Amino acid sequence: MGIFEPFRALGYITTQVPFSVQRLGTETFVTVSVGKAFQIYNCAKLSLVLVGPQLPKKIRALASYRDYTFAAYGHNIAVFKRAHLVATWKSHNAKVNQLLLLSERIISTDVKGNIFIWAFKGVTENLSPVGHISLENKFTPTCIMHPDTYLEQVLLGSQEGSLQLWDISTLKKVNEFKGWNAAICCCVSSPALDVVAVGCSDGKIHVHNILRDIEIVSFTHSTKDPVTALSFSTDGQPLLASGGSSGVITIWNLETKRFHSVIKEAHDCSIVSLHFFAREPVLMSSSADNSMKIWIFDTSEGDPPRLLRFRSGHSAPPLCIRFYSNGRHILSAGQDRAFRLFSVIQDQQSRELSQRHVSKRAKNLKVKEAEIKLKPVIAFDVAEIRERDWCNVVTCHMDTAQAYVWRLQNFVIGEHILSPRPEDPTPVKACAISACGNFAVVGTADGWIERFNLQSGISRGSYMDMSERKPCAHDGEVVGVACDSTNTIMISCALVKIVYHRYNGLLAAVADDLVIRLFDVVALRMVRKFEGHSDRITDVCFSEDGKWLLTSSMDGTLRIWDVILARQIDAVHVDVSVTALSLSPNMDVLATTHVDQNGFYLWVNQGMFSAPGKADSYGSGREIVSVNLPSVSSVEKSLANNFEEAKINPEEAEDAYHFPVSDQQIPDLVTLSLLPKSQWQSLINLDIIKARNKPIEPPKKPEKAPFFLPSIPSLSGEILFKPSEPAEDEKDSQSGEAQKTREKPAFPASQFLQFLQSSAKDKNFAAFTDYIKGLSSSTLDMELRILQIIDDDEEQEPGKRQELQFIELLMDYFIQEITCRNNFEFIQAVIRLFLKIHGESIRRQPVLQEKAGKLLEVQSAVWQKIDKLFQSTRCMVTFLSNSQF
């Protein structure tokens, strides 16, 4: 195990695989592919609902039905119930390209023309297809759809340009259509019966009646680019939306048979999917540019729809990243000219920083938005100290003679532009912000270095080396600049890459000889030298405390060097080389970007969450360990590692996913439940909550009973309902049953007790803990009170009383949980409630007294260790608070 272990990937929204939309109740959900995993979004706010586990290969097609998700990868189809793998279908001998949901069956096609029909009722038992169709050699399927009202029939489009209608129940071809001498890219059913729309590679859209085999109308893209997606409106407007490979969405009016409107630059890449929501003037689109967008048709006639909401990431690989806001956010600059802020905690808070009215300016100038945006960022620096006062980010852009400032508090570009030496402009190559946050230093390609005030944007001087032939700081290009913590020293370099640590005064320099050298800025001498990389070093990063130096290289390795010990303590190798890296201030998360990857990847520092005695074992030293990149899902164990061995039943898979057991417990410490504080505190204050919620006035009784109920007057004047008199034989049977009930009292077998029994039988209480953590405080109180012993005087052997048996099991559960030190604060609250209810019964029953003594012994031993740690901390805080510095 290395110091950093794969955690999860961020910044991925969708890929080139068409999405799958389904409606559950009143909400609509969309399932998208993100490489080897899938994600499910709620379309109401495009909020992330579920992330699936990672598959061995990239997903090629998706389908969804209620809780089930079907993902085609390679030659196989994986079936998931929510995030749990329940089956794998393996009958294709070629790559699966399309999946179609039809009734309660899935239709799959591959590149060799094989069609398999799968039934997903009893999916865990039936792993074989229920039907197979082999297409002709001259028919290569490219799309598949189900025409409305055509029972058990599907329409297939081909690369050769023809279409075929097949009956999947009889496995016979019903009809064949010649096509239009162009490859068919997509086809979709219309609200009108027998009518479908077909998109071709020559940019033409054909609205065709498949019953009569006649064409109704055809449209043509102005750019002649292939039609990649189609969708009909179902809200009453006769509209057809089409998307092409140029990223443009065109809207066509089917009544007038003319062009309606166009969304120029809807996406940066080819449109993958389009979908009109049922009976709503809302269109959803996805593209290969890593974005999903929702458009609403609430504009005037002829105007394009308005962008309602969207989710997007980088459409090109990011070049620079940096942790921000104490590790809660990551600043990222990509080759797509976007400067983004990603949230590590809540993905929905991620956004692109505004470059001020790009769309409006592009529309007025009649140019593309990409031409208005700033060029890609090649370097940036950030300071959090002045975030609330003025701009706190400076960026350098490719082939740009100015540096730009940004205000992260408002997520917008600043009003000032820093132009070093405007009389002789050259591209800005490096930048840095002073420790006080007041100044920005920028270096240019001709060796000029100038300082600016960030509040006003005014130049405050330049740096020159008077010994040089020309009045500049360097003869050549300035590659890096840095400022010390007291604003007394400014460091600049040419030809080498530098990273400066302000608090320990060490400067790391990387040259073309692949050697990392550390210099003491105060002593002006080299103090360390690290060698090991075999290809160009792409990035260097210090840890917050300055004890570690992290480096990445095009040789695929990421190395960690101990500055104090002057040696390598860890090295990992990944398949895709690291291009940039950043370590969080708490040193708990490492972020990396990689070649040709649009997202970035998070790695967790395992040493910070493991036993102190094992800290030395995490570094692998000179040994290089090969690891896989983190997956989109944060599940610890990816399905790719043991996918072929995952032939387990759904119950086992669900238990394995929901109830992970930590195999490492930190000595002398406890593990908390991570539940909200109010949830376990309400167990302690349950009586106060009940008293507070007690009704002020009792419910009023009706003045008169309904006419159909017999009633009798009482002495107080209240009306009492008169129960109907049973017959004599019924009285005898009821009295007999009552006597039997008194002789053998029935005990309620609730789900709470069933979980407790099964967990005790398996000697694993993880499932029971997860169950009671999901109960409300009042429900848990009720479940515990069911076991309350009221008739202690009754003469019955204790071993035969079910209540005592369950109380014993509960005490065994408490003993085990306290011994393992799991869910500590929650278990303490449950024990307090348990003793409050059953304390008197434990005192009276000798069988329970022994268990109570053992529980007390375990509780005291664990608490003494914790209290000792608390006492040490209290003493230290008291000492420091009373000290005079």
mmCIF file of C-alpha atoms in Angstrom, residues 2-335:
data_model
loop_
_atom_site.group_PDB
_atom_site.id
_atom_site.type_symbol
_atom_site.label_atom_id
_atom_site.label_comp_id
_atom_site.label_asym_id
_atom_site.label_seq_id
_atom_site.Cartn_x
_atom_site.Cartn_y
_atom_site.Cartn_z
ATOM 1 C CA GLY A 2 1.363 3.454 -0.921
ATOM 2 C CA ILE A 3 0.977 6.719 0.930
ATOM 3 C CA PHE A 4 -1.767 7.859 -1.447
ATOM 4 C CA GLU A 5 -4.512 5.464 -2.509
ATOM 5 C CA PRO A 6 -7.029 6.038 -5.363
ATOM 6 C CA PHE A 7 -10.222 7.700 -4.167
ATOM 7 C CA ARG A 8 -12.412 9.106 -6.957
ATOM 8 C CA ALA A 9 -12.476 11.119 -10.184
ATOM 9 C CA LEU A 10 -14.105 14.537 -10.561
ATOM 10 C CA GLY A 11 -15.115 16.711 -13.482
ATOM 11 C CA TYR A 12 -16.770 14.013 -15.622
ATOM 12 C CA ILE A 13 -20.358 14.691 -16.725
ATOM 13 C CA THR A 14 -20.951 12.574 -19.834
ATOM 14 C CA THR A 15 -19.193 10.972 -22.795
ATOM 15 C CA GLN A 16 -19.994 10.002 -26.401
ATOM 16 C CA VAL A 17 -22.514 7.344 -25.303
ATOM 17 C CA PRO A 18 -26.197 8.358 -25.700
ATOM 18 C CA PHE A 19 -28.013 8.850 -22.413
ATOM 19 C CA SER A 20 -31.062 6.917 -21.187
ATOM 20 C CA VAL A 21 -34.102 8.789 -19.813
ATOM 21 C CA GLN A 22 -36.841 7.346 -17.637
ATOM 22 C CA ARG A 23 -39.684 8.771 -15.577
ATOM 23 C CA LEU A 24 -40.348 7.489 -12.047
ATOM 24 C CA GLY A 25 -43.494 8.950 -10.532
ATOM 25 C CA THR A 26 -43.386 12.712 -10.974
ATOM 26 C CA GLU A 27 -39.614 12.901 -11.457
ATOM 27 C CA THR A 28 -37.435 12.294 -14.507
ATOM 28 C CA PHE A 29 -33.979 10.749 -14.304
ATOM 29 C CA VAL A 30 -31.214 10.493 -16.880
ATOM 30 C CA THR A 31 -28.454 7.869 -16.889
ATOM 31 C CA VAL A 32 -25.191 8.868 -18.551
ATOM 32 C CA SER A 33 -21.870 7.171 -19.176
ATOM 33 C CA VAL A 34 -18.625 8.532 -17.742
ATOM 34 C CA GLY A 35 -16.147 6.118 -19.252
ATOM 35 C CA LYS A 36 -16.147 2.843 -17.342
ATOM 36 C CA ALA A 37 -18.933 3.887 -14.926
ATOM 37 C CA PHE A 38 -22.371 5.454 -15.127
ATOM 38 C CA GLN A 39 -24.060 8.321 -13.285
ATOM 39 C CA ILE A 40 -27.732 9.084 -12.701
ATOM 40 C CA TYR A 41 -28.988 12.677 -12.510
ATOM 41 C CA ASN A 42 -32.330 14.073 -11.422
ATOM 42 C CA CYS A 43 -33.465 16.219 -14.334
ATOM 43 C CA ALA A 44 -35.305 18.703 -12.096
ATOM 44 C CA LYS A 45 -32.030 20.370 -11.071
ATOM 45 C CA LEU A 46 -29.483 18.097 -12.765
ATOM 46 C CA SER A 47 -28.372 16.973 -9.324
ATOM 47 C CA LEU A 48 -26.302 13.820 -9.041
ATOM 48 C CA VAL A 49 -28.336 10.974 -7.533
ATOM 49 C CA LEU A 50 -26.223 7.839 -7.960
ATOM 50 C CA VAL A 51 -22.798 6.788 -9.211
ATOM 51 C CA GLY A 52 -22.307 3.245 -10.430
ATOM 52 C CA PRO A 53 -19.215 1.104 -9.858
ATOM 53 C CA GLN A 54 -16.426 0.849 -12.381
ATOM 54 C CA LEU A 55 -16.532 -1.762 -15.135
ATOM 55 C CA PRO A 56 -13.521 -3.490 -16.725
ATOM 56 C CA LYS A 57 -14.010 -1.640 -20.037
ATOM 57 C CA LYS A 58 -15.627 1.547 -21.272
ATOM 58 C CA ILE A 59 -19.423 1.600 -21.544
ATOM 59 C CA ARG A 60 -20.699 1.508 -25.133
ATOM 60 C CA ALA A 61 -24.484 1.635 -24.613
ATOM 61 C CA LEU A 62 -26.990 2.256 -21.799
ATOM 62 C CA ALA A 63 -30.605 1.434 -20.973
ATOM 63 C CA SER A 64 -32.599 1.896 -17.763
ATOM 64 C CA TYR A 65 -35.822 0.578 -16.273
ATOM 65 C CA ARG A 66 -36.916 1.618 -12.785
ATOM 66 C CA ASP A 67 -34.128 0.553 -10.394
ATOM 67 C CA TYR A 68 -32.279 -1.398 -13.090
ATOM 68 C CA THR A 69 -29.467 -0.076 -15.270
ATOM 69 C CA PHE A 70 -28.108 -2.036 -18.241
ATOM 70 C CA ALA A 71 -24.593 -1.174 -19.396
ATOM 71 C CA ALA A 72 -22.914 -2.721 -22.435
ATOM 72 C CA TYR A 73 -19.129 -2.976 -22.291
ATOM 73 C CA GLY A 74 -17.002 -4.996 -24.692
ATOM 74 C CA HIS A 75 -18.891 -8.202 -25.549
ATOM 75 C CA ASN A 76 -20.905 -8.240 -22.303
ATOM 76 C CA ILE A 77 -23.883 -6.513 -20.707
ATOM 77 C CA ALA A 78 -23.844 -5.731 -16.988
ATOM 78 C CA VAL A 79 -27.150 -5.532 -15.104
ATOM 79 C CA PHE A 80 -27.241 -3.315 -12.018
ATOM 80 C CA LYS A 81 -29.946 -2.815 -9.450
ATOM 81 C CA ARG A 82 -29.146 0.709 -8.358
ATOM 82 C CA ALA A 83 -25.373 0.429 -7.769
ATOM 83 C CA HIS A 84 -25.188 -3.344 -7.218
ATOM 84 C CA LEU A 85 -24.221 -5.800 -9.927
ATOM 85 C CA VAL A 86 -26.856 -8.531 -10.104
ATOM 86 C CA ALA A 87 -26.074 -10.254 -13.419
ATOM 87 C CA THR A 88 -23.776 -10.304 -16.442
ATOM 88 C CA TRP A 89 -25.088 -11.342 -19.845
ATOM 89 C CA LYS A 90 -22.453 -13.029 -22.047
ATOM 90 C CA SER A 91 -23.678 -14.236 -25.420
ATOM 91 C CA HIS A 92 -22.260 -11.698 -27.872
ATOM 92 C CA ASN A 93 -19.016 -12.518 -29.651
ATOM 93 C CA ALA A 94 -18.495 -8.932 -30.833
ATOM 94 C CA LYS A 95 -18.702 -5.446 -29.341
ATOM 95 C CA VAL A 96 -22.220 -4.464 -28.287
ATOM 96 C CA ASN A 97 -23.246 -1.134 -29.825
ATOM 97 C CA GLN A 98 -26.910 -0.557 -28.957
ATOM 98 C CA LEU A 99 -29.361 -1.418 -26.181
ATOM 99 C CA LEU A 100 -33.122 -0.933 -26.413
ATOM 100 C CA LEU A 101 -35.728 -1.342 -23.674
ATOM 101 C CA LEU A 102 -38.905 -2.934 -25.025
ATOM 102 C CA SER A 103 -41.625 -3.857 -22.553
ATOM 103 C CA GLU A 104 -39.848 -6.121 -20.060
ATOM 104 C CA ARG A 105 -37.070 -7.116 -22.414
ATOM 105 C CA ILE A 106 -33.743 -5.709 -23.520
ATOM 106 C CA ILE A 107 -32.705 -5.838 -27.188
ATOM 107 C CA SER A 108 -28.969 -5.737 -27.828
ATOM 108 C CA THR A 109 -27.095 -5.496 -31.139
ATOM 109 C CA ASP A 110 -23.400 -5.867 -31.912
ATOM 110 C CA VAL A 111 -21.121 -4.787 -34.741
ATOM 111 C CA LYS A 112 -21.380 -8.181 -36.479
ATOM 112 C CA GLY A 113 -25.155 -7.966 -36.881
ATOM 113 C CA ASN A 114 -26.262 -10.240 -34.026
ATOM 114 C CA ILE A 115 -29.392 -9.315 -32.095
ATOM 115 C CA PHE A 116 -30.154 -10.900 -28.735
ATOM 116 C CA ILE A 117 -33.362 -10.579 -26.741
ATOM 117 C CA TRP A 118 -33.025 -10.700 -22.935
ATOM 118 C CA ALA A 119 -35.747 -10.986 -20.307
ATOM 119 C CA PHE A 120 -34.898 -9.249 -17.050
ATOM 120 C CA LYS A 121 -37.660 -10.816 -14.968
ATOM 121 C CA GLY A 122 -35.787 -13.137 -12.660
ATOM 122 C CA VAL A 123 -32.575 -11.679 -13.996
ATOM 123 C CA THR A 124 -30.385 -13.419 -11.419
ATOM 124 C CA GLU A 125 -31.537 -16.866 -12.540
ATOM 125 C CA ASN A 126 -32.007 -16.367 -16.296
ATOM 126 C CA LEU A 127 -28.610 -15.445 -17.723
ATOM 127 C CA SER A 128 -29.306 -16.699 -21.246
ATOM 128 C CA PRO A 129 -31.093 -14.774 -24.021
ATOM 129 C CA VAL A 130 -34.644 -15.721 -24.912
ATOM 130 C CA GLY A 131 -34.130 -15.036 -28.609
ATOM 131 C CA HIS A 132 -31.452 -14.485 -31.260
ATOM 132 C CA ILE A 133 -31.542 -12.865 -34.713
ATOM 133 C CA SER A 134 -28.642 -12.932 -37.144
ATOM 134 C CA LEU A 135 -28.728 -10.109 -39.701
ATOM 135 C CA GLU A 136 -27.470 -10.304 -43.269
ATOM 136 C CA ASN A 137 -23.817 -9.681 -44.059
ATOM 137 C CA LYS A 138 -24.637 -6.523 -46.012
ATOM 138 C CA PHE A 139 -26.566 -4.985 -43.139
ATOM 139 C CA THR A 140 -24.455 -3.410 -40.365
ATOM 140 C CA PRO A 141 -26.801 -2.017 -37.668
ATOM 141 C CA THR A 142 -26.100 1.557 -36.519
ATOM 142 C CA CYS A 143 -29.301 2.384 -34.602
ATOM 143 C CA ILE A 144 -32.375 0.643 -33.220
ATOM 144 C CA MET A 145 -35.768 1.993 -32.119
ATOM 145 C CA HIS A 146 -39.318 0.844 -31.376
ATOM 146 C CA PRO A 147 -42.113 2.473 -33.425
ATOM 147 C CA ASP A 148 -45.048 3.364 -31.210
ATOM 148 C CA THR A 149 -48.049 0.942 -31.364
ATOM 149 C CA TYR A 150 -45.954 -1.608 -33.294
ATOM 150 C CA LEU A 151 -46.281 -4.482 -30.872
ATOM 151 C CA GLU A 152 -43.079 -6.533 -30.428
ATOM 152 C CA GLN A 153 -41.427 -4.853 -33.431
ATOM 153 C CA VAL A 154 -38.189 -2.890 -33.789
ATOM 154 C CA LEU A 155 -36.786 -0.775 -36.605
ATOM 155 C CA LEU A 156 -33.068 -1.066 -37.441
ATOM 156 C CA GLY A 157 -30.952 1.410 -39.396
ATOM 157 C CA SER A 158 -27.757 0.364 -41.138
ATOM 158 C CA GLN A 159 -24.403 1.671 -42.269
ATOM 159 C CA GLU A 160 -25.386 0.751 -45.844
ATOM 160 C CA GLY A 161 -28.410 3.112 -45.717
ATOM 161 C CA SER A 162 -31.319 0.639 -45.600
ATOM 162 C CA LEU A 163 -33.807 -0.016 -42.782
ATOM 163 C CA GLN A 164 -35.394 -3.259 -41.606
ATOM 164 C CA LEU A 165 -38.468 -3.902 -39.463
ATOM 165 C CA TRP A 166 -38.245 -7.042 -37.304
ATOM 166 C CA ASP A 167 -40.728 -8.881 -35.088
ATOM 167 C CA ILE A 168 -38.836 -10.011 -31.993
ATOM 168 C CA SER A 169 -41.536 -12.442 -30.871
ATOM 169 C CA THR A 170 -41.459 -14.477 -34.112
ATOM 170 C CA LEU A 171 -37.802 -13.552 -34.880
ATOM 171 C CA LYS A 172 -38.788 -12.735 -38.479
ATOM 172 C CA LYS A 173 -38.246 -9.741 -40.732
ATOM 173 C CA VAL A 174 -41.502 -7.873 -41.416
ATOM 174 C CA ASN A 175 -40.392 -5.268 -43.943
ATOM 175 C CA GLU A 176 -37.320 -3.658 -45.506
ATOM 176 C CA PHE A 177 -36.864 -0.058 -46.685
ATOM 177 C CA LYS A 178 -34.313 0.896 -49.297
ATOM 178 C CA GLY A 179 -33.234 4.144 -47.633
ATOM 179 C CA TRP A 180 -31.615 7.189 -49.192
ATOM 180 C CA ASN A 181 -28.122 6.044 -50.260
ATOM 181 C CA ALA A 182 -26.496 7.414 -47.120
ATOM 182 C CA ALA A 183 -25.520 5.798 -43.853
ATOM 183 C CA ILE A 184 -28.207 6.067 -41.193
ATOM 184 C CA CYS A 185 -26.922 7.655 -37.972
ATOM 185 C CA CYS A 186 -30.101 7.823 -35.851
ATOM 186 C CA CYS A 187 -33.826 7.230 -35.984
ATOM 187 C CA VAL A 188 -36.656 8.146 -33.611
ATOM 188 C CA SER A 189 -40.412 7.585 -33.387
ATOM 189 C CA SER A 190 -42.819 10.520 -33.695
ATOM 190 C CA PRO A 191 -46.078 11.224 -31.804
ATOM 191 C CA ALA A 192 -47.954 10.518 -35.052
ATOM 192 C CA LEU A 193 -48.672 6.863 -35.778
ATOM 193 C CA ASP A 194 -46.510 5.042 -38.333
ATOM 194 C CA VAL A 195 -44.182 8.056 -38.679
ATOM 195 C CA VAL A 196 -40.471 8.035 -37.856
ATOM 196 C CA ALA A 197 -37.616 10.478 -38.397
ATOM 197 C CA VAL A 198 -34.327 9.204 -39.803
ATOM 198 C CA GLY A 199 -31.045 11.117 -39.657
ATOM 199 C CA CYS A 200 -28.370 10.384 -42.265
ATOM 200 C CA SER A 201 -24.654 10.981 -42.598
ATOM 201 C CA ASP A 202 -25.169 13.425 -45.495
ATOM 202 C CA GLY A 203 -26.913 15.925 -43.207
ATOM 203 C CA LYS A 204 -30.464 15.083 -44.317
ATOM 204 C CA ILE A 205 -33.432 14.290 -42.072
ATOM 205 C CA HIS A 206 -36.239 12.188 -43.552
ATOM 206 C CA VAL A 207 -39.671 12.057 -41.910
ATOM 207 C CA HIS A 208 -41.021 8.772 -43.230
ATOM 208 C CA ASN A 209 -44.272 6.801 -43.012
ATOM 209 C CA ILE A 210 -43.188 3.185 -42.523
ATOM 210 C CA LEU A 211 -46.713 1.808 -43.024
ATOM 211 C CA ARG A 212 -47.059 3.194 -46.552
ATOM 212 C CA ASP A 213 -43.307 3.499 -47.206
ATOM 213 C CA ILE A 214 -43.596 7.120 -48.341
ATOM 214 C CA GLU A 215 -41.613 10.189 -47.350
ATOM 215 C CA ILE A 216 -43.605 12.999 -45.730
ATOM 216 C CA VAL A 217 -40.972 15.720 -45.550
ATOM 217 C CA SER A 218 -37.188 16.079 -45.504
ATOM 218 C CA PHE A 219 -34.843 18.684 -44.034
ATOM 219 C CA THR A 220 -31.144 19.368 -44.585
ATOM 220 C CA HIS A 221 -28.518 20.756 -42.235
ATOM 221 C CA SER A 222 -26.982 23.908 -43.619
ATOM 222 C CA THR A 223 -23.497 22.690 -42.701
ATOM 223 C CA LYS A 224 -24.095 19.269 -44.302
ATOM 224 C CA ASP A 225 -22.711 17.626 -41.161
ATOM 225 C CA PRO A 226 -24.056 14.186 -40.157
ATOM 226 C CA VAL A 227 -27.290 14.095 -38.160
ATOM 227 C CA THR A 228 -26.314 12.496 -34.844
ATOM 228 C CA ALA A 229 -29.481 12.963 -32.711
ATOM 229 C CA LEU A 230 -33.214 13.561 -33.180
ATOM 230 C CA SER A 231 -36.223 14.181 -30.909
ATOM 231 C CA PHE A 232 -39.887 15.084 -31.416
ATOM 232 C CA SER A 233 -41.733 17.536 -29.170
ATOM 233 C CA THR A 234 -44.780 16.031 -27.391
ATOM 234 C CA ASP A 235 -46.260 19.167 -25.759
ATOM 235 C CA GLY A 236 -48.486 20.047 -28.725
ATOM 236 C CA GLN A 237 -45.950 22.066 -30.717
ATOM 237 C CA PRO A 238 -45.109 20.428 -34.067
ATOM 238 C CA LEU A 239 -41.347 20.629 -33.563
ATOM 239 C CA LEU A 240 -38.456 18.337 -34.412
ATOM 240 C CA ALA A 241 -35.009 18.916 -32.917
ATOM 241 C CA SER A 242 -31.895 17.677 -34.690
ATOM 242 C CA GLY A 243 -28.258 17.749 -33.643
ATOM 243 C CA GLY A 244 -25.161 17.423 -35.750
ATOM 244 C CA SER A 245 -21.468 16.770 -35.429
ATOM 245 C CA SER A 246 -20.744 20.526 -35.405
ATOM 246 C CA GLY A 247 -22.474 21.027 -32.036
ATOM 247 C CA VAL A 248 -25.435 22.969 -33.491
ATOM 248 C CA ILE A 249 -29.043 22.134 -32.545
ATOM 249 C CA THR A 250 -31.622 22.939 -35.230
ATOM 250 C CA ILE A 251 -35.377 23.138 -34.608
ATOM 251 C CA TRP A 252 -37.763 22.335 -37.491
ATOM 252 C CA ASN A 253 -41.487 23.147 -37.743
ATOM 253 C CA LEU A 254 -43.390 20.098 -39.017
ATOM 254 C CA GLU A 255 -46.573 22.044 -39.843
ATOM 255 C CA THR A 256 -44.960 24.625 -42.073
ATOM 256 C CA LYS A 257 -42.248 22.140 -43.094
ATOM 257 C CA ARG A 258 -39.667 24.843 -42.628
ATOM 258 C CA PHE A 259 -36.805 25.886 -40.432
ATOM 259 C CA HIS A 260 -37.941 27.182 -36.998
ATOM 260 C CA SER A 261 -34.834 28.256 -35.066
ATOM 261 C CA VAL A 262 -31.244 27.267 -34.386
ATOM 262 C CA ILE A 263 -29.083 27.088 -31.254
ATOM 263 C CA LYS A 264 -25.649 28.033 -32.493
ATOM 264 C CA GLU A 265 -22.741 26.708 -30.472
ATOM 265 C CA ALA A 266 -25.071 24.722 -28.240
ATOM 266 C CA HIS A 267 -22.083 22.468 -27.587
ATOM 267 C CA ASP A 268 -18.407 22.524 -28.464
ATOM 268 C CA CYS A 269 -18.438 19.011 -29.936
ATOM 269 C CA SER A 270 -20.799 16.606 -31.647
ATOM 270 C CA ILE A 271 -24.334 16.283 -30.253
ATOM 271 C CA VAL A 272 -24.754 12.787 -28.807
ATOM 272 C CA SER A 273 -28.377 12.770 -27.569
ATOM 273 C CA LEU A 274 -31.516 14.902 -27.695
ATOM 274 C CA HIS A 275 -34.689 14.358 -25.686
ATOM 275 C CA PHE A 276 -37.914 16.362 -25.384
ATOM 276 C CA PHE A 277 -39.504 15.849 -21.977
ATOM 277 C CA ALA A 278 -43.019 14.381 -22.081
ATOM 278 C CA ARG A 279 -45.664 17.086 -22.533
ATOM 279 C CA GLU A 280 -43.170 19.859 -21.702
ATOM 280 C CA PRO A 281 -41.529 22.526 -23.909
ATOM 281 C CA VAL A 282 -38.145 21.445 -22.563
ATOM 282 C CA LEU A 283 -35.293 19.857 -24.520
ATOM 283 C CA MET A 284 -32.265 18.099 -23.009
ATOM 284 C CA SER A 285 -29.043 17.642 -24.936
ATOM 285 C CA SER A 286 -25.713 15.962 -24.281
ATOM 286 C CA SER A 287 -22.450 16.163 -26.137
ATOM 287 C CA ALA A 288 -18.976 14.737 -26.314
ATOM 288 C CA ASP A 289 -17.738 18.055 -24.861
ATOM 289 C CA ASN A 290 -18.480 16.691 -21.362
ATOM 290 C CA SER A 291 -21.686 18.644 -20.807
ATOM 291 C CA MET A 292 -25.461 18.258 -20.497
ATOM 292 C CA LYS A 293 -27.821 21.172 -21.108
ATOM 293 C CA ILE A 294 -31.557 21.750 -20.714
ATOM 294 C CA TRP A 295 -33.301 24.276 -22.988
ATOM 295 C CA ILE A 296 -36.792 25.746 -22.524
ATOM 296 C CA PHE A 297 -39.012 27.015 -25.354
ATOM 297 C CA ASP A 298 -40.458 30.108 -23.681
ATOM 298 C CA THR A 299 -39.228 32.661 -26.207
ATOM 299 C CA SER A 300 -41.123 34.346 -29.014
ATOM 300 C CA GLU A 301 -41.729 32.628 -32.347
ATOM 301 C CA GLY A 302 -38.563 32.142 -34.351
ATOM 302 C CA ASP A 303 -36.179 32.794 -31.459
ATOM 303 C CA PRO A 304 -33.989 29.958 -30.193
ATOM 304 C CA PRO A 305 -34.861 28.335 -26.866
ATOM 305 C CA ARG A 306 -33.321 29.651 -23.651
ATOM 306 C CA LEU A 307 -30.699 27.741 -21.671
ATOM 307 C CA LEU A 308 -32.441 26.694 -18.459
ATOM 308 C CA ARG A 309 -29.749 24.728 -16.623
ATOM 309 C CA PHE A 310 -26.611 22.794 -17.402
ATOM 310 C CA ARG A 311 -23.814 20.666 -15.982
ATOM 311 C CA SER A 312 -20.407 20.778 -17.589
ATOM 312 C CA GLY A 313 -16.755 19.994 -17.071
ATOM 313 C CA HIS A 314 -13.643 20.607 -19.106
ATOM 314 C CA SER A 315 -14.061 19.714 -22.762
ATOM 315 C CA ALA A 316 -10.275 19.487 -23.128
ATOM 316 C CA PRO A 317 -7.630 18.253 -20.662
ATOM 317 C CA PRO A 318 -6.781 20.693 -17.839
ATOM 318 C CA LEU A 319 -3.272 22.143 -17.704
ATOM 319 C CA CYS A 320 -3.020 23.575 -14.165
ATOM 320 C CA ILE A 321 -4.786 22.775 -10.879
ATOM 321 C CA ARG A 322 -4.548 24.180 -7.370
ATOM 322 C CA PHE A 323 -6.394 23.452 -4.109
ATOM 323 C CA TYR A 324 -8.313 26.400 -2.696
ATOM 324 C CA SER A 325 -10.436 27.247 0.346
ATOM 325 C CA ASN A 326 -8.658 24.902 2.755
ATOM 326 C CA GLY A 327 -8.942 21.982 0.365
ATOM 327 C CA ARG A 328 -12.697 22.238 -0.248
ATOM 328 C CA HIS A 329 -12.355 23.490 -3.833
ATOM 329 C CA ILE A 330 -9.973 23.013 -6.745
ATOM 330 C CA LEU A 331 -9.121 25.687 -9.303
ATOM 331 C CA SER A 332 -8.571 24.197 -12.743
ATOM 332 C CA ALA A 333 -7.517 25.721 -16.064
ATOM 333 C CA GLY A 334 -7.952 23.694 -19.251
ATOM 334 C CA GLN A 335 -7.098 23.726 -22.919
#
